[in-house]
Tab-separated table of C-alpha atoms in Angstrom:
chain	number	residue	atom	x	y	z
Q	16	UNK	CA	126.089	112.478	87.362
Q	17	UNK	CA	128.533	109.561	88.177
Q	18	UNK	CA	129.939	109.633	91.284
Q	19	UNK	CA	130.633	106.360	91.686
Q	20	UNK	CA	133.633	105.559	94.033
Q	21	UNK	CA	134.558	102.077	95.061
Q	22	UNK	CA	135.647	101.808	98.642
Q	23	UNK	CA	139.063	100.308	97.445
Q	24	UNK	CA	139.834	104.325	95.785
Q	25	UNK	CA	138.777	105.709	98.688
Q	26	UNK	CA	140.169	103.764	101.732
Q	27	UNK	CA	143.567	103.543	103.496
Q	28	UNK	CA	145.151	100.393	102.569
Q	29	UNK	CA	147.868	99.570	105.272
Q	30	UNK	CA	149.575	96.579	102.677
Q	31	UNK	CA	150.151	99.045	99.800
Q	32	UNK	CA	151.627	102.225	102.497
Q	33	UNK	CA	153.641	99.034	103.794
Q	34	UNK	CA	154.814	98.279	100.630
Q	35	UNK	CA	155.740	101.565	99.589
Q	36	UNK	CA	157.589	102.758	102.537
Q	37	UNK	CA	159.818	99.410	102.189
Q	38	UNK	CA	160.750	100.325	98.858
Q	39	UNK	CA	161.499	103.445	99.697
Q	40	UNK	CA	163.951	102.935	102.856
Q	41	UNK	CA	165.593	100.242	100.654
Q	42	UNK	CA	165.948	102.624	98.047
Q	43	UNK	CA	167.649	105.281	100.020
Q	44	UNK	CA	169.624	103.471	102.876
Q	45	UNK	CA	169.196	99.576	102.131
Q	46	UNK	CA	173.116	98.144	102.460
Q	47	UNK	CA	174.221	101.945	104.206
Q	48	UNK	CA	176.102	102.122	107.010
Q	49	UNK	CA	175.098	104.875	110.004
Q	50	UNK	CA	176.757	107.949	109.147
Q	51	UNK	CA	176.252	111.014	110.990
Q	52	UNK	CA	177.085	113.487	107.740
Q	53	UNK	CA	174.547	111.312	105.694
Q	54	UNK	CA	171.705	111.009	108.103
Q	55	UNK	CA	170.223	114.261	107.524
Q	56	UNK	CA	169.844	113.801	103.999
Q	57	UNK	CA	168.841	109.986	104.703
Q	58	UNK	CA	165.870	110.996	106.503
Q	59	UNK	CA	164.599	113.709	103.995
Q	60	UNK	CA	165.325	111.654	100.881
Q	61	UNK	CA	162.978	109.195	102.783
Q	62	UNK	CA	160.513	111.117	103.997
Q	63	UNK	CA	159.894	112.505	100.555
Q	64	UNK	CA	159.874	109.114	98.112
Q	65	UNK	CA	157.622	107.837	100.626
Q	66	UNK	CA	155.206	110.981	99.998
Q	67	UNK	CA	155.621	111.426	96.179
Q	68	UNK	CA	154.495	107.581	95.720
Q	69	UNK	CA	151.198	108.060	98.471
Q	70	UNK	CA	150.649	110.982	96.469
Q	71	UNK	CA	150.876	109.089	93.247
Q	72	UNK	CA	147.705	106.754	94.223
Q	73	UNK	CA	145.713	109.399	93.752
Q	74	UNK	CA	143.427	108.561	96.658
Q	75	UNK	CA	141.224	111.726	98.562
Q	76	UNK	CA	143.736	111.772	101.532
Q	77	UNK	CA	146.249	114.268	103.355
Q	78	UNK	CA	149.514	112.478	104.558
Q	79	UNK	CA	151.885	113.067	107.508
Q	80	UNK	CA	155.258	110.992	106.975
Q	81	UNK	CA	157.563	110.636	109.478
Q	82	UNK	CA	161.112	108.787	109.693
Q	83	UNK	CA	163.382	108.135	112.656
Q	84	UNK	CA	167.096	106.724	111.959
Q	85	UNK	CA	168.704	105.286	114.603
Q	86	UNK	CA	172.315	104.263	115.200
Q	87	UNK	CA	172.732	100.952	116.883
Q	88	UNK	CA	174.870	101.486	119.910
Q	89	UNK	CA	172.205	99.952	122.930
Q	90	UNK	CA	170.257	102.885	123.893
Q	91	UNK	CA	166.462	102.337	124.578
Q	92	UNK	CA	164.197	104.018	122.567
Q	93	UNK	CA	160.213	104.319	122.947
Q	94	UNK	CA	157.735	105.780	120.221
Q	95	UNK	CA	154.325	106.081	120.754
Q	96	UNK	CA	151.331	108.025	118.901
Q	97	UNK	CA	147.898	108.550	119.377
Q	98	UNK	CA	145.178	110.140	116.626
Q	99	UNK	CA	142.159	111.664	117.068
Q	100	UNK	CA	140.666	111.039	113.976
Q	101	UNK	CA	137.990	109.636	112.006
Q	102	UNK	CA	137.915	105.811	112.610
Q	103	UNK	CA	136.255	104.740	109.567
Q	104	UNK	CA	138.415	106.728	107.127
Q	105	UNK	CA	141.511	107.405	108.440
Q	106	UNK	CA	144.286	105.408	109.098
Q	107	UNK	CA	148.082	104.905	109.996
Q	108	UNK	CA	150.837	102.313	109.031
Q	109	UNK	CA	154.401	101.894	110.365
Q	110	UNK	CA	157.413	99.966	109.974
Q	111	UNK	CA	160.587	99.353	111.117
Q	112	UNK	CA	163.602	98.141	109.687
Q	113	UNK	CA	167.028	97.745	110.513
Q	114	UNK	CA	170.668	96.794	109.036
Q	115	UNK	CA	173.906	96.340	111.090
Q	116	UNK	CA	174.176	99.581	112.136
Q	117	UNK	CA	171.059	101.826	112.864
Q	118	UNK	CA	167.060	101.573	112.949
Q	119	UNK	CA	164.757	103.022	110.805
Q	120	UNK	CA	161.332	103.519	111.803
Q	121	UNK	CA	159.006	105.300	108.866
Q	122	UNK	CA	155.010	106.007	110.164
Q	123	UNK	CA	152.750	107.052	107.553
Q	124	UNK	CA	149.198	108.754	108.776
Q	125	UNK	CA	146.331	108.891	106.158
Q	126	UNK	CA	143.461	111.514	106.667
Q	127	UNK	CA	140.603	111.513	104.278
Q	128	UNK	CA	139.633	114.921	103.371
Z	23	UNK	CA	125.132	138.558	108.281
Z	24	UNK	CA	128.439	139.230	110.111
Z	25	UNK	CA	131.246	136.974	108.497
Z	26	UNK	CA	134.157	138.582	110.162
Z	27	UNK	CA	137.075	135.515	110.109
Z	28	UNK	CA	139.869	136.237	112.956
Z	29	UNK	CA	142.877	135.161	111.027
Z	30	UNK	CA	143.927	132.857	113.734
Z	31	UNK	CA	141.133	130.788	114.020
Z	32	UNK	CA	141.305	129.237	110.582
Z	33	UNK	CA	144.849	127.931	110.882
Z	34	UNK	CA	146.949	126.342	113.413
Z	35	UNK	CA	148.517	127.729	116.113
Z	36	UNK	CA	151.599	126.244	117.021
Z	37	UNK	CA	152.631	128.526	119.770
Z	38	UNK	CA	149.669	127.384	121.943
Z	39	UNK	CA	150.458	123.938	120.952
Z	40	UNK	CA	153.919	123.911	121.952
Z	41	UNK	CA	153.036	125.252	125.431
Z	42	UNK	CA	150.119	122.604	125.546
Z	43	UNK	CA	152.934	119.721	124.914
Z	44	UNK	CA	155.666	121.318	127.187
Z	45	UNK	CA	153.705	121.164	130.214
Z	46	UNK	CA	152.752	118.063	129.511
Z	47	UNK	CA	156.057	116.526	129.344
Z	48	UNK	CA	157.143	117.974	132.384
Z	49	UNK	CA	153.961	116.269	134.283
Z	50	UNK	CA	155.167	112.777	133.040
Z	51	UNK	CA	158.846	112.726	132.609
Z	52	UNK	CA	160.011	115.922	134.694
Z	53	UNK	CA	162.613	114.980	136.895
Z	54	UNK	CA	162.614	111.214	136.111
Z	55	UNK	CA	165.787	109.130	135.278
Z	56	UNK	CA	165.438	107.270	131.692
Z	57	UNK	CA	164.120	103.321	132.745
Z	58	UNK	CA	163.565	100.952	130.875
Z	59	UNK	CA	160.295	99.489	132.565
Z	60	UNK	CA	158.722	102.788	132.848
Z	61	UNK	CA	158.833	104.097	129.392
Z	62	UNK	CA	156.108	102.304	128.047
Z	63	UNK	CA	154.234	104.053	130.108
Z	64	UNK	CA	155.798	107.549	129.627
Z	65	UNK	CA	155.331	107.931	125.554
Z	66	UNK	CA	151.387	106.507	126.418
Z	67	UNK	CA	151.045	109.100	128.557
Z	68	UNK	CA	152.729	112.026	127.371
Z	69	UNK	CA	150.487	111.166	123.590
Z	70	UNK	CA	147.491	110.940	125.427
Z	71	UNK	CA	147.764	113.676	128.147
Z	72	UNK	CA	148.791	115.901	124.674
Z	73	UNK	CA	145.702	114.658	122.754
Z	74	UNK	CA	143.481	115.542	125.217
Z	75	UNK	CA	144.339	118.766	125.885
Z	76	UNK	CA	144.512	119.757	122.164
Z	77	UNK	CA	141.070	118.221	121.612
Z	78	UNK	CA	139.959	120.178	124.639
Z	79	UNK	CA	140.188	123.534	122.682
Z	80	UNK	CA	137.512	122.655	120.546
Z	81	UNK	CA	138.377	123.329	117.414
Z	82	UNK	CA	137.578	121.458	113.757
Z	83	UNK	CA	140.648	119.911	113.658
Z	84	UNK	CA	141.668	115.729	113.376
Z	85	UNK	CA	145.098	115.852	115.844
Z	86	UNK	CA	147.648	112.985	115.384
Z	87	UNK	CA	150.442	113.716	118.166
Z	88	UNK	CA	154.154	111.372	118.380
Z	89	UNK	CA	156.377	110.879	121.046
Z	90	UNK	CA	160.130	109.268	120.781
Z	91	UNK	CA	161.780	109.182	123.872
Z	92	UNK	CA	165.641	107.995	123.657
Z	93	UNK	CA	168.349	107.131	126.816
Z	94	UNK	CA	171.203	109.528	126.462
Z	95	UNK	CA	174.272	107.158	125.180
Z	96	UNK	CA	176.107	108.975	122.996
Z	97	UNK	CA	173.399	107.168	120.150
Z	98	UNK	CA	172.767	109.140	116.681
Z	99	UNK	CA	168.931	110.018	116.723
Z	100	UNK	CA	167.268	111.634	113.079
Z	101	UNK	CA	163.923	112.647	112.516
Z	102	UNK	CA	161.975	113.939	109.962
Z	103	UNK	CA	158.331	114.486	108.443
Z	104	UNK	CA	156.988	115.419	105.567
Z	105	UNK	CA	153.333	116.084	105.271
Z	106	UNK	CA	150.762	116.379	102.300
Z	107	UNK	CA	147.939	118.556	102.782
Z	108	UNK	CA	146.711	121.855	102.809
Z	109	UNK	CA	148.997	124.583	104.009
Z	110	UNK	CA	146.347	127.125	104.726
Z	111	UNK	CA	144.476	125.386	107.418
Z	112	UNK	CA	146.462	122.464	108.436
Z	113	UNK	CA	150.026	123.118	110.857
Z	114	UNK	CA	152.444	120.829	112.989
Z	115	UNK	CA	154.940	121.813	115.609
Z	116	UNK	CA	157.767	120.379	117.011
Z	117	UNK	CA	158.782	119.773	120.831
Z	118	UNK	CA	162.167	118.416	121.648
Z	119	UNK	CA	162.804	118.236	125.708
Z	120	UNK	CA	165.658	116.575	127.305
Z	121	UNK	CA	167.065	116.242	130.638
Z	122	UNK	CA	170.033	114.486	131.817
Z	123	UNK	CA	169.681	110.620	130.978
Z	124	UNK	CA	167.250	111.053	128.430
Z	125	UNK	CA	165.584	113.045	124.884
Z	126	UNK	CA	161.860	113.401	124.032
Z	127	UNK	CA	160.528	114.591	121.185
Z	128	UNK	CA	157.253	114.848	120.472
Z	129	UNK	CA	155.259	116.241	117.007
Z	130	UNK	CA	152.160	117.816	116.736
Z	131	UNK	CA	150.347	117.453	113.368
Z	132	UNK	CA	147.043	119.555	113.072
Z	133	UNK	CA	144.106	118.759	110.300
Z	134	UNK	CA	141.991	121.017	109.682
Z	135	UNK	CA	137.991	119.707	108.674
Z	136	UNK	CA	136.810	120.394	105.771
């Protein structure tokens, strides 16, 4: 029986989630400006390119996507996480981007099943 | 061979987790003003104290717990999540706490091993 798997199918690469969570912000608020009636939908429509693409490698992993949107107007924020997971499998990936008027931070959490 | 399955112990429960994460926000941040140099410190804590106590009930589950704390300015704050996995076993919940200079808001996602 063949079950041969190379590591690259089964591991959590952090420079392809990068890449596809930047394509997907871009693709839903790149050039937007904060808008209080569009956030809502913003954050969703994020959320759930982000997931139909991780899905779309095809790799042996559960996902937990999350997005925060921001509107730039000086307040502080802090985010922090903390997994308890398996080190050799899982793995986690954020990144934040910003335009003129808010913050977007998108985290993306891989779990191998 | 007795293989009588409680209901509750094979998925998540979010009510117990919710309590877990409420008391520990009020041990960190409970009566604090929002600052700037502490808050570092706060989200550590408050994912850490969280984790902890979730991994303390024992059961076969991989946690991953968040924490965004934001000064009250008038600021528009949006979250979501969206999560891929298996509906059965695996669960999340939801805290948000606030007092009067600043939010938190911290997520609970719950994996359940295979």
């Amino acid at each position: 029986m063949d079950e041969y798997q190379t590591e690259e199918e089964t591991a959590f690469i952090v420079e392809d989630v990068s890449k596809i969570i930047k394509e997907s912000v871009e693709a839903a608020i790149g050039g937007s400006t904060y808008q209080h009636s569009r956030v809502n939908q913003w954050t969703t429509s994020v959320v759930e390119q982000c997931l139909s693409q991780l899905s779309k490698l095809g790799k042996p992993f559960k996902y937990i996507v999350t997005c925060i949107i921001m509107q730039k107007n000086g307040a502080g924020l802090q985010t922090a996480s903390a997994c308890f997971w398996d080190n050799s499998t899982d793995g986690s990936c954020a990144v934040r981007w910003e335009n003129k008027s808010m913050y977007c931070i998108v985290s993306v959490f891989g779990l191998a099943i | 061979m007795d293989e009588y399955h409680n209901g509750n112990e094979g998925s998540f429960n979010s009510e117990e987790a919710d309590n877990i994460v409420k008391e520990c926000i009020e041990n960190v941040v409970g009566g604090e003003d929002y600052s700037q140099s502490q808050v570092n410190k706060w989200t550590a804590s408050i994912v850490e104290r969280c984790l902890t106590q979730l991994v303390k009930q024992g059961k076969p589950y991989k946690f991953i717990v968040t924490c965004a704390v934001m000064q009250k300015t008038g600021a528009g704050l949006h979250t979501a999540n969206s999560c891929y996995w298996d509906t059965s076993m695996d669960g999340s919940s939801t805290v948000r706490w606030e007092n009067r200079t600043m939010y938190c808001v911290v997520s609970v996602f719950a994996v359940a091993i295979a």
